């Protein structure tokens, strides 16, 4: 179940990324983070109120808030900084390649979660395929080398890994349900984002031109890319190893090819070949090792 939830997360992100394009430049990164978090928190609060889960342990609540503060709050901010500095292709390349590797290392070091050598091979195949697809789709895009941009990308990967390992540790123990974990992580992220908006004096509302209708696309993208995606991600951490989950989520770059195809765009031969290679890697990843 964890594997399917992780792949579902990747699919949600791929579709949401396309929908977010429809909002243009109306939202700044911080404004987008704020409204995505606020909408998702409100929806998950209603879900939790209806489901009425068991009481949470204080320890689990604090760790998940910290996970969201680091993984969503700081991590997303670093990623957006990398996007601005080195462009989307390089930012995604750095973050999506390093996050699963950092996650695997942190999981082994801090929660004693090891993966088999076959799974390491699967991770390598998947990440190589993702990298090659990103490079082939952005081969004509150039950006000035900026050390700070790459450092932000590494920082984003580190934060994602920390958030993933903490979430896996809490959810793997069964102390809390996925919806509550998603809610707490989003709240943790907002604890970082809101003060940052105040300090930087960023705008709370998007800048919308008179003929623009960005809210419908934004809300739909948020429902998929934030609300549903983070719930599925938390569900995945409850049933699968952290490194496996993070690697499968990285396939969102490949799933975006399918979304583009549905939208009428053609894929190159290279991207199709590497997508097939990635499927082989996913097969290796989920076929070996003790499922948890």
PDB file of C-alpha atoms in Angstrom:
ATOM      1  CA  UNK A   1       0.000   0.000   0.000  1.00  0.00           C
ATOM      2  CA  UNK A   2       2.847   2.353   0.781  1.00  0.00           C
ATOM      3  CA  UNK A   3       4.286   1.965  -2.715  1.00  0.00           C
ATOM      4  CA  UNK A   4       0.994   2.841  -4.399  1.00  0.00           C
ATOM      5  CA  UNK A   5       0.505   5.808  -2.071  1.00  0.00           C
ATOM      6  CA  UNK A   6       3.983   7.114  -2.937  1.00  0.00           C
ATOM      7  CA  UNK A   7       3.303   6.767  -6.660  1.00  0.00           C
ATOM      8  CA  UNK A   8      -0.050   8.472  -6.109  1.00  0.00           C
ATOM      9  CA  UNK A   9       1.791  11.358  -4.474  1.00  0.00           C
ATOM     10  CA  UNK A  10       4.056  11.656  -7.503  1.00  0.00           C
ATOM     11  CA  UNK A  11       1.059  11.672  -9.850  1.00  0.00           C
ATOM     12  CA  UNK A  12      -0.695  14.360  -7.801  1.00  0.00           C
ATOM     13  CA  UNK A  13       2.412  16.530  -7.936  1.00  0.00           C
ATOM     14  CA  UNK A  14       2.756  16.047 -11.691  1.00  0.00           C
ATOM     15  CA  UNK A  15      -0.842  17.102 -12.359  1.00  0.00           C
ATOM     16  CA  UNK A  16      -0.700  19.969  -9.867  1.00  0.00           C
ATOM     17  CA  UNK A  17       2.480  21.340 -11.432  1.00  0.00           C
ATOM     18  CA  UNK A  18       0.635  21.681 -14.729  1.00  0.00           C
ATOM     19  CA  UNK A  19      -2.349  23.343 -13.041  1.00  0.00           C
ATOM     20  CA  UNK A  20      -0.149  25.790 -11.148  1.00  0.00           C
ATOM     21  CA  UNK A  21       1.158  27.031 -14.487  1.00  0.00           C
ATOM     22  CA  UNK A  22      -2.321  28.379 -15.117  1.00  0.00           C
ATOM     23  CA  UNK A  23      -1.883  30.853 -12.273  1.00  0.00           C
ATOM     24  CA  UNK A  24       0.955  32.600 -14.101  1.00  0.00           C
ATOM     25  CA  UNK A  25       2.981  34.950 -11.921  1.00  0.00           C
ATOM     26  CA  UNK A  26       0.057  35.993  -9.743  1.00  0.00           C
ATOM     27  CA  UNK A  27       1.466  34.253  -6.671  1.00  0.00           C
ATOM     28  CA  UNK A  28       4.896  34.881  -5.239  1.00  0.00           C
ATOM     29  CA  UNK A  29       6.563  31.758  -3.780  1.00  0.00           C
ATOM     30  CA  UNK A  30       5.755  32.782  -0.205  1.00  0.00           C
ATOM     31  CA  UNK A  31       2.195  33.793  -1.050  1.00  0.00           C
ATOM     32  CA  UNK A  32       1.672  30.501  -2.851  1.00  0.00           C
ATOM     33  CA  UNK A  33       3.059  28.551   0.101  1.00  0.00           C
ATOM     34  CA  UNK A  34       0.816  30.449   2.495  1.00  0.00           C
ATOM     35  CA  UNK A  35      -2.427  29.903   0.592  1.00  0.00           C
ATOM     36  CA  UNK A  36      -1.642  26.286  -0.265  1.00  0.00           C
ATOM     37  CA  UNK A  37      -1.015  25.599   3.389  1.00  0.00           C
ATOM     38  CA  UNK A  38      -4.036  27.518   4.625  1.00  0.00           C
ATOM     39  CA  UNK A  39      -6.481  25.827   2.238  1.00  0.00           C
ATOM     40  CA  UNK A  40      -5.104  22.360   2.946  1.00  0.00           C
ATOM     41  CA  UNK A  41      -5.085  22.890   6.708  1.00  0.00           C
ATOM     42  CA  UNK A  42      -8.741  23.949   6.589  1.00  0.00           C
ATOM     43  CA  UNK A  43      -9.747  20.886   4.547  1.00  0.00           C
ATOM     44  CA  UNK A  44      -7.797  18.450   6.702  1.00  0.00           C
ATOM     45  CA  UNK A  45      -9.221  20.036   9.857  1.00  0.00           C
ATOM     46  CA  UNK A  46     -12.726  19.238   8.611  1.00  0.00           C
ATOM     47  CA  UNK A  47     -11.691  15.671   7.762  1.00  0.00           C
ATOM     48  CA  UNK A  48     -10.160  15.168  11.204  1.00  0.00           C
ATOM     49  CA  UNK A  49     -13.250  16.624  12.897  1.00  0.00           C
ATOM     50  CA  UNK A  50     -15.460  14.159  11.031  1.00  0.00           C
ATOM     51  CA  UNK A  51     -13.228  11.132  11.572  1.00  0.00           C
ATOM     52  CA  UNK A  52     -12.379  11.999  15.187  1.00  0.00           C
ATOM     53  CA  UNK A  53      -9.134  10.025  15.526  1.00  0.00           C
ATOM     54  CA  UNK A  54      -7.708   8.866  18.820  1.00  0.00           C
ATOM     55  CA  UNK A  55      -5.887  11.303  21.070  1.00  0.00           C
ATOM     56  CA  UNK A  56      -2.358  12.115  19.959  1.00  0.00           C
ATOM     57  CA  UNK A  57       0.761  11.664  22.007  1.00  0.00           C
ATOM     58  CA  UNK A  58       2.465  14.979  22.716  1.00  0.00           C
ATOM     59  CA  UNK A  59       5.789  13.597  21.551  1.00  0.00           C
ATOM     60  CA  UNK A  60       4.372  12.641  18.141  1.00  0.00           C
ATOM     61  CA  UNK A  61       2.715  16.039  17.723  1.00  0.00           C
ATOM     62  CA  UNK A  62       5.921  17.941  18.458  1.00  0.00           C
ATOM     63  CA  UNK A  63       8.027  15.813  16.139  1.00  0.00           C
ATOM     64  CA  UNK A  64       5.560  16.189  13.262  1.00  0.00           C
ATOM     65  CA  UNK A  65       5.390  19.950  13.773  1.00  0.00           C
ATOM     66  CA  UNK A  66       9.186  20.008  13.623  1.00  0.00           C
ATOM     67  CA  UNK A  67       9.081  17.809  10.526  1.00  0.00           C
ATOM     68  CA  UNK A  68       6.776  20.289   8.797  1.00  0.00           C
ATOM     69  CA  UNK A  69       8.770  23.293   9.983  1.00  0.00           C
ATOM     70  CA  UNK A  70      11.952  21.860   8.457  1.00  0.00           C
ATOM     71  CA  UNK A  71      10.667  19.832   5.515  1.00  0.00           C
ATOM     72  CA  UNK A  72       7.859  22.098   4.298  1.00  0.00           C
ATOM     73  CA  UNK A  73       8.707  25.508   5.748  1.00  0.00           C
ATOM     74  CA  UNK A  74      12.480  25.724   5.337  1.00  0.00           C
ATOM     75  CA  UNK A  75      12.704  23.084   2.599  1.00  0.00           C
ATOM     76  CA  UNK A  76      10.192  24.703   0.248  1.00  0.00           C
ATOM     77  CA  UNK A  77      11.720  28.123   0.838  1.00  0.00           C
ATOM     78  CA  UNK A  78      15.170  26.813  -0.091  1.00  0.00           C
ATOM     79  CA  UNK A  79      13.723  25.123  -3.168  1.00  0.00           C
ATOM     80  CA  UNK A  80      12.056  28.324  -4.370  1.00  0.00           C
ATOM     81  CA  UNK A  81      15.329  30.181  -3.801  1.00  0.00           C
ATOM     82  CA  UNK A  82      17.076  27.579  -5.947  1.00  0.00           C
ATOM     83  CA  UNK A  83      14.413  27.934  -8.643  1.00  0.00           C
ATOM     84  CA  UNK A  84      14.990  31.669  -8.802  1.00  0.00           C
ATOM     85  CA  UNK A  85      18.774  31.347  -8.866  1.00  0.00           C
ATOM     86  CA  UNK A  86      19.510  28.388 -11.150  1.00  0.00           C
ATOM     87  CA  UNK A  87      16.217  27.651 -12.899  1.00  0.00           C
ATOM     88  CA  UNK A  88      13.681  24.863 -12.615  1.00  0.00           C
ATOM     89  CA  UNK A  89      15.637  22.118 -14.379  1.00  0.00           C
ATOM     90  CA  UNK A  90      18.755  22.420 -12.232  1.00  0.00           C
ATOM     91  CA  UNK A  91      16.806  22.993  -9.021  1.00  0.00           C
ATOM     92  CA  UNK A  92      14.677  19.889  -9.569  1.00  0.00           C
ATOM     93  CA  UNK A  93      17.751  17.943 -10.649  1.00  0.00           C
ATOM     94  CA  UNK A  94      19.626  18.721  -7.429  1.00  0.00           C
ATOM     95  CA  UNK A  95      16.703  18.350  -5.029  1.00  0.00           C
ATOM     96  CA  UNK A  96      15.103  15.232  -6.514  1.00  0.00           C
ATOM     97  CA  UNK A  97      18.446  13.454  -6.876  1.00  0.00           C
ATOM     98  CA  UNK A  98      19.842  14.193  -3.443  1.00  0.00           C
ATOM     99  CA  UNK A  99      16.672  13.980  -1.318  1.00  0.00           C
ATOM    100  CA  UNK A 100      16.240  10.174  -1.660  1.00  0.00           C
ATOM    101  CA  UNK A 101      19.954   9.616  -1.022  1.00  0.00           C
ATOM    102  CA  UNK A 102      19.988  11.831   2.066  1.00  0.00           C
ATOM    103  CA  UNK A 103      16.794  10.144   3.237  1.00  0.00           C
ATOM    104  CA  UNK A 104      18.335   6.681   2.939  1.00  0.00           C
ATOM    105  CA  UNK A 105      21.442   7.751   4.865  1.00  0.00           C
ATOM    106  CA  UNK A 106      19.506   9.578   7.590  1.00  0.00           C
ATOM    107  CA  UNK A 107      17.087   6.664   7.958  1.00  0.00           C
ATOM    108  CA  UNK A 108      19.977   4.266   8.499  1.00  0.00           C
ATOM    109  CA  UNK A 109      21.744   6.595  10.920  1.00  0.00           C
ATOM    110  CA  UNK A 110      18.846   7.806  13.042  1.00  0.00           C
ATOM    111  CA  UNK A 111      16.031   5.249  12.931  1.00  0.00           C
ATOM    112  CA  UNK A 112      17.966   2.119  11.973  1.00  0.00           C
ATOM    113  CA  UNK A 113      16.058   1.574   8.736  1.00  0.00           C
ATOM    114  CA  UNK A 114      18.245  -0.220   6.211  1.00  0.00           C
ATOM    115  CA  UNK A 115      17.554  -1.072   2.603  1.00  0.00           C
ATOM    116  CA  UNK A 116      18.931  -4.005   0.624  1.00  0.00           C
ATOM    117  CA  UNK A 117      21.660  -3.671  -1.994  1.00  0.00           C
ATOM    118  CA  UNK A 118      19.083  -4.506  -4.653  1.00  0.00           C
ATOM    119  CA  UNK A 119      17.001  -1.554  -3.494  1.00  0.00           C
ATOM    120  CA  UNK A 120      20.080   0.659  -3.733  1.00  0.00           C
ATOM    121  CA  UNK A 121      20.375  -0.470  -7.354  1.00  0.00           C
ATOM    122  CA  UNK A 122      16.704   0.360  -7.903  1.00  0.00           C
ATOM    123  CA  UNK A 123      17.165   3.813  -6.383  1.00  0.00           C
ATOM    124  CA  UNK A 124      20.178   4.461  -8.613  1.00  0.00           C
ATOM    125  CA  UNK A 125      18.300   3.395 -11.756  1.00  0.00           C
ATOM    126  CA  UNK A 126      15.251   5.533 -10.929  1.00  0.00           C
ATOM    127  CA  UNK A 127      17.263   8.640 -10.050  1.00  0.00           C
ATOM    128  CA  UNK A 128      19.485   8.293 -13.120  1.00  0.00           C
ATOM    129  CA  UNK A 129      16.384   8.030 -15.301  1.00  0.00           C
ATOM    130  CA  UNK A 130      14.782  11.062 -13.670  1.00  0.00           C
ATOM    131  CA  UNK A 131      17.971  13.069 -14.171  1.00  0.00           C
ATOM    132  CA  UNK A 132      18.246  12.086 -17.831  1.00  0.00           C
ATOM    133  CA  UNK A 133      14.607  12.945 -18.524  1.00  0.00           C
ATOM    134  CA  UNK A 134      14.983  16.368 -16.903  1.00  0.00           C
ATOM    135  CA  UNK A 135      18.179  17.050 -18.846  1.00  0.00           C
ATOM    136  CA  UNK A 136      16.674  15.925 -22.154  1.00  0.00           C
ATOM    137  CA  UNK A 137      13.630  18.136 -21.669  1.00  0.00           C
ATOM    138  CA  UNK A 138      15.701  21.185 -20.740  1.00  0.00           C
ATOM    139  CA  UNK A 139      18.697  20.788 -23.001  1.00  0.00           C
ATOM    140  CA  UNK A 140      18.201  24.211 -24.579  1.00  0.00           C
ATOM    141  CA  UNK A 141      17.803  26.033 -21.279  1.00  0.00           C
ATOM    142  CA  UNK A 142      20.890  27.627 -19.819  1.00  0.00           C
ATOM    143  CA  UNK A 143      21.433  29.378 -16.535  1.00  0.00           C
ATOM    144  CA  UNK A 144      24.397  31.202 -15.093  1.00  0.00           C
ATOM    145  CA  UNK A 145      26.250  29.067 -12.588  1.00  0.00           C
ATOM    146  CA  UNK A 146      25.404  30.297  -9.113  1.00  0.00           C
ATOM    147  CA  UNK A 147      26.939  28.540  -6.139  1.00  0.00           C
ATOM    148  CA  UNK A 148      24.280  29.891  -3.792  1.00  0.00           C
ATOM    149  CA  UNK A 149      21.535  28.437  -5.987  1.00  0.00           C
ATOM    150  CA  UNK A 150      23.000  24.962  -5.814  1.00  0.00           C
ATOM    151  CA  UNK A 151      23.492  25.322  -2.074  1.00  0.00           C
ATOM    152  CA  UNK A 152      19.812  26.175  -1.738  1.00  0.00           C
ATOM    153  CA  UNK A 153      19.030  23.055  -3.774  1.00  0.00           C
ATOM    154  CA  UNK A 154      21.149  20.928  -1.456  1.00  0.00           C
ATOM    155  CA  UNK A 155      19.487  22.601   1.517  1.00  0.00           C
ATOM    156  CA  UNK A 156      16.059  21.758   0.125  1.00  0.00           C
ATOM    157  CA  UNK A 157      17.095  18.119  -0.300  1.00  0.00           C
ATOM    158  CA  UNK A 158      18.448  17.959   3.254  1.00  0.00           C
ATOM    159  CA  UNK A 159      15.257  19.456   4.675  1.00  0.00           C
ATOM    160  CA  UNK A 160      13.089  17.060   2.672  1.00  0.00           C
ATOM    161  CA  UNK A 161      15.149  14.149   3.956  1.00  0.00           C
ATOM    162  CA  UNK A 162      14.896  15.244   7.587  1.00  0.00           C
ATOM    163  CA  UNK A 163      11.150  15.726   7.254  1.00  0.00           C
ATOM    164  CA  UNK A 164      10.772  12.336   5.594  1.00  0.00           C
ATOM    165  CA  UNK A 165      12.739  10.427   8.226  1.00  0.00           C
ATOM    166  CA  UNK A 166      10.937  12.083  11.139  1.00  0.00           C
ATOM    167  CA  UNK A 167       7.569  11.385   9.501  1.00  0.00           C
ATOM    168  CA  UNK A 168       8.505   7.774   8.816  1.00  0.00           C
ATOM    169  CA  UNK A 169       9.625   7.272  12.407  1.00  0.00           C
ATOM    170  CA  UNK A 170       6.348   8.593  13.832  1.00  0.00           C
ATOM    171  CA  UNK A 171       3.968   7.058  11.294  1.00  0.00           C
ATOM    172  CA  UNK A 172       5.781   3.740  11.222  1.00  0.00           C
ATOM    173  CA  UNK A 173       5.081   3.322  14.920  1.00  0.00           C
ATOM    174  CA  UNK A 174       1.346   3.716  14.345  1.00  0.00           C
ATOM    175  CA  UNK A 175       1.009   6.500  16.917  1.00  0.00           C
ATOM    176  CA  UNK A 176      -0.958   8.770  14.583  1.00  0.00           C
ATOM    177  CA  UNK A 177      -3.068   8.565  11.426  1.00  0.00           C
ATOM    178  CA  UNK A 178      -2.053   9.954   8.029  1.00  0.00           C
ATOM    179  CA  UNK A 179      -4.598  12.799   7.944  1.00  0.00           C
ATOM    180  CA  UNK A 180      -3.556  14.103  11.350  1.00  0.00           C
ATOM    181  CA  UNK A 181       0.114  13.793  10.438  1.00  0.00           C
ATOM    182  CA  UNK A 182      -0.461  15.749   7.231  1.00  0.00           C
ATOM    183  CA  UNK A 183      -2.347  18.429   9.168  1.00  0.00           C
ATOM    184  CA  UNK A 184       0.405  18.797  11.765  1.00  0.00           C
ATOM    185  CA  UNK A 185       3.166  18.947   9.162  1.00  0.00           C
ATOM    186  CA  UNK A 186       1.341  21.695   7.279  1.00  0.00           C
ATOM    187  CA  UNK A 187       0.850  23.638  10.506  1.00  0.00           C
ATOM    188  CA  UNK A 188       4.559  23.247  11.188  1.00  0.00           C
ATOM    189  CA  UNK A 189       5.328  24.649   7.760  1.00  0.00           C
ATOM    190  CA  UNK A 190       3.055  27.631   8.358  1.00  0.00           C
ATOM    191  CA  UNK A 191       4.873  28.379  11.617  1.00  0.00           C
ATOM    192  CA  UNK A 192       7.877  29.140   9.421  1.00  0.00           C
ATOM    193  CA  UNK A 193       6.130  30.749   6.432  1.00  0.00           C
ATOM    194  CA  UNK A 194       3.894  33.267   8.226  1.00  0.00           C
ATOM    195  CA  UNK A 195       6.664  35.028  10.208  1.00  0.00           C
ATOM    196  CA  UNK A 196       8.813  35.041   7.067  1.00  0.00           C
ATOM    197  CA  UNK A 197       6.078  36.844   5.137  1.00  0.00           C
ATOM    198  CA  UNK A 198       5.842  39.403   7.932  1.00  0.00           C
ATOM    199  CA  UNK A 199       9.600  39.926   8.167  1.00  0.00           C
ATOM    200  CA  UNK A 200      10.100  40.220   4.405  1.00  0.00           C
ATOM    201  CA  UNK A 201       6.933  42.317   4.036  1.00  0.00           C
ATOM    202  CA  UNK A 202       5.691  40.095   1.243  1.00  0.00           C
ATOM    203  CA  UNK A 203       2.159  40.440  -0.090  1.00  0.00           C
ATOM    204  CA  UNK A 204      -0.469  38.210   1.474  1.00  0.00           C
ATOM    205  CA  UNK A 205      -2.701  38.203  -1.605  1.00  0.00           C
ATOM    206  CA  UNK A 206      -1.828  37.333  -5.199  1.00  0.00           C
ATOM    207  CA  UNK A 207      -1.501  40.076  -7.797  1.00  0.00           C
ATOM    208  CA  UNK A 208      -4.323  39.306 -10.232  1.00  0.00           C
ATOM    209  CA  UNK A 209      -5.000  41.196 -13.432  1.00  0.00           C
ATOM    210  CA  UNK A 210      -8.573  42.133 -14.286  1.00  0.00           C
ATOM    211  CA  UNK A 211      -8.970  39.428 -16.936  1.00  0.00           C
ATOM    212  CA  UNK A 212      -7.324  36.632 -14.940  1.00  0.00           C
ATOM    213  CA  UNK A 213      -9.129  33.797 -13.187  1.00  0.00           C
ATOM    214  CA  UNK A 214      -6.408  32.134 -11.181  1.00  0.00           C
ATOM    215  CA  UNK A 215      -8.261  30.945  -8.087  1.00  0.00           C
ATOM    216  CA  UNK A 216     -10.097  27.966  -9.671  1.00  0.00           C
ATOM    217  CA  UNK A 217      -6.854  26.531 -11.069  1.00  0.00           C
ATOM    218  CA  UNK A 218      -4.993  27.337  -7.871  1.00  0.00           C
ATOM    219  CA  UNK A 219      -7.558  25.673  -5.604  1.00  0.00           C
ATOM    220  CA  UNK A 220      -7.719  22.549  -7.773  1.00  0.00           C
ATOM    221  CA  UNK A 221      -3.927  22.382  -7.904  1.00  0.00           C
ATOM    222  CA  UNK A 222      -3.775  22.799  -4.129  1.00  0.00           C
ATOM    223  CA  UNK A 223      -6.308  20.028  -3.544  1.00  0.00           C
ATOM    224  CA  UNK A 224      -4.185  17.664  -5.621  1.00  0.00           C
ATOM    225  CA  UNK A 225      -0.641  18.864  -5.081  1.00  0.00           C
ATOM    226  CA  UNK A 226      -0.851  19.725  -1.394  1.00  0.00           C
ATOM    227  CA  UNK A 227      -3.902  18.279   0.365  1.00  0.00           C
ATOM    228  CA  UNK A 228      -4.110  14.907  -1.398  1.00  0.00           C
ATOM    229  CA  UNK A 229      -0.374  14.621  -2.014  1.00  0.00           C
ATOM    230  CA  UNK A 230       0.729  15.170   1.568  1.00  0.00           C
ATOM    231  CA  UNK A 231      -1.967  12.804   2.845  1.00  0.00           C
ATOM    232  CA  UNK A 232      -0.788  10.093   0.448  1.00  0.00           C
ATOM    233  CA  UNK A 233       2.813  10.816   1.384  1.00  0.00           C
ATOM    234  CA  UNK A 234       2.047  10.341   5.078  1.00  0.00           C
ATOM    235  CA  UNK A 235       0.114   7.167   4.290  1.00  0.00           C
ATOM    236  CA  UNK A 236       3.115   5.916   2.323  1.00  0.00           C
ATOM    237  CA  UNK A 237       5.484   6.563   5.228  1.00  0.00           C
ATOM    238  CA  UNK A 238       3.259   4.436   7.439  1.00  0.00           C
ATOM    239  CA  UNK A 239       3.744   1.377   5.230  1.00  0.00           C
ATOM    240  CA  UNK A 240       7.003   1.773   3.290  1.00  0.00           C
ATOM    241  CA  UNK A 241      10.599   2.672   4.020  1.00  0.00           C
ATOM    242  CA  UNK A 242      11.472   6.352   3.883  1.00  0.00           C
ATOM    243  CA  UNK A 243      14.090   6.015   1.131  1.00  0.00           C
ATOM    244  CA  UNK A 244      11.736   3.952  -1.024  1.00  0.00           C
ATOM    245  CA  UNK A 245       8.949   6.507  -0.629  1.00  0.00           C
ATOM    246  CA  UNK A 246      11.179   9.472  -1.476  1.00  0.00           C
ATOM    247  CA  UNK A 247      12.563   7.717  -4.548  1.00  0.00           C
ATOM    248  CA  UNK A 248       9.114   6.839  -5.861  1.00  0.00           C
ATOM    249  CA  UNK A 249       7.922  10.402  -5.282  1.00  0.00           C
ATOM    250  CA  UNK A 250      10.850  11.605  -7.399  1.00  0.00           C
ATOM    251  CA  UNK A 251       9.183   9.904 -10.383  1.00  0.00           C
ATOM    252  CA  UNK A 252       6.785  12.872 -10.551  1.00  0.00           C
ATOM    253  CA  UNK A 253       9.166  14.295 -13.156  1.00  0.00           C
ATOM    254  CA  UNK A 254       8.470  11.216 -15.288  1.00  0.00           C
ATOM    255  CA  UNK A 255       4.734  11.256 -14.667  1.00  0.00           C
ATOM    256  CA  UNK A 256       4.647  14.818 -15.914  1.00  0.00           C
ATOM    257  CA  UNK A 257       5.445  13.320 -19.332  1.00  0.00           C
ATOM    258  CA  UNK A 258       2.160  11.437 -19.208  1.00  0.00           C
ATOM    259  CA  UNK A 259       0.325  14.585 -18.176  1.00  0.00           C
ATOM    260  CA  UNK A 260       1.947  16.452 -21.067  1.00  0.00           C
ATOM    261  CA  UNK A 261       0.934  13.662 -23.469  1.00  0.00           C
ATOM    262  CA  UNK A 262      -2.679  13.919 -22.317  1.00  0.00           C
ATOM    263  CA  UNK A 263      -2.456  17.662 -22.971  1.00  0.00           C
ATOM    264  CA  UNK A 264      -1.375  16.955 -26.546  1.00  0.00           C
ATOM    265  CA  UNK A 265       2.381  17.382 -26.204  1.00  0.00           C
ATOM    266  CA  UNK A 266       4.762  14.892 -27.788  1.00  0.00           C
ATOM    267  CA  UNK A 267       7.548  13.141 -25.915  1.00  0.00           C
ATOM    268  CA  UNK A 268      10.979  12.632 -27.422  1.00  0.00           C
ATOM    269  CA  UNK A 269      12.476   9.217 -28.009  1.00  0.00           C
ATOM    270  CA  UNK A 270      15.037   9.819 -25.268  1.00  0.00           C
ATOM    271  CA  UNK A 271      12.430  10.627 -22.623  1.00  0.00           C
ATOM    272  CA  UNK A 272      10.410   7.546 -23.544  1.00  0.00           C
ATOM    273  CA  UNK A 273      13.459   5.295 -23.270  1.00  0.00           C
ATOM    274  CA  UNK A 274      14.494   6.695 -19.905  1.00  0.00           C
ATOM    275  CA  UNK A 275      10.923   6.446 -18.653  1.00  0.00           C
ATOM    276  CA  UNK A 276      10.972   2.727 -19.442  1.00  0.00           C
ATOM    277  CA  UNK A 277      14.308   2.398 -17.653  1.00  0.00           C
ATOM    278  CA  UNK A 278      12.762   4.147 -14.648  1.00  0.00           C
ATOM    279  CA  UNK A 279       9.936   1.605 -14.593  1.00  0.00           C
ATOM    280  CA  UNK A 280      12.554  -1.136 -14.414  1.00  0.00           C
ATOM    281  CA  UNK A 281      14.137   0.686 -11.484  1.00  0.00           C
ATOM    282  CA  UNK A 282      10.786   0.964  -9.721  1.00  0.00           C
ATOM    283  CA  UNK A 283      10.262  -2.753 -10.246  1.00  0.00           C
ATOM    284  CA  UNK A 284      13.635  -3.529  -8.674  1.00  0.00           C
ATOM    285  CA  UNK A 285      12.970  -1.137  -5.818  1.00  0.00           C
ATOM    286  CA  UNK A 286       9.650  -2.657  -4.789  1.00  0.00           C
ATOM    287  CA  UNK A 287      10.509  -6.291  -5.499  1.00  0.00           C
ATOM    288  CA  UNK A 288      13.429  -6.656  -3.116  1.00  0.00           C
ATOM    289  CA  UNK A 289      13.693  -6.119   0.582  1.00  0.00           C
ATOM    290  CA  UNK A 290      11.258  -6.751   3.369  1.00  0.00           C
ATOM    291  CA  UNK A 291       8.123  -4.622   2.881  1.00  0.00           C
ATOM    292  CA  UNK A 292       7.438  -2.380   5.853  1.00  0.00           C
TER     293      UNK A 292
END
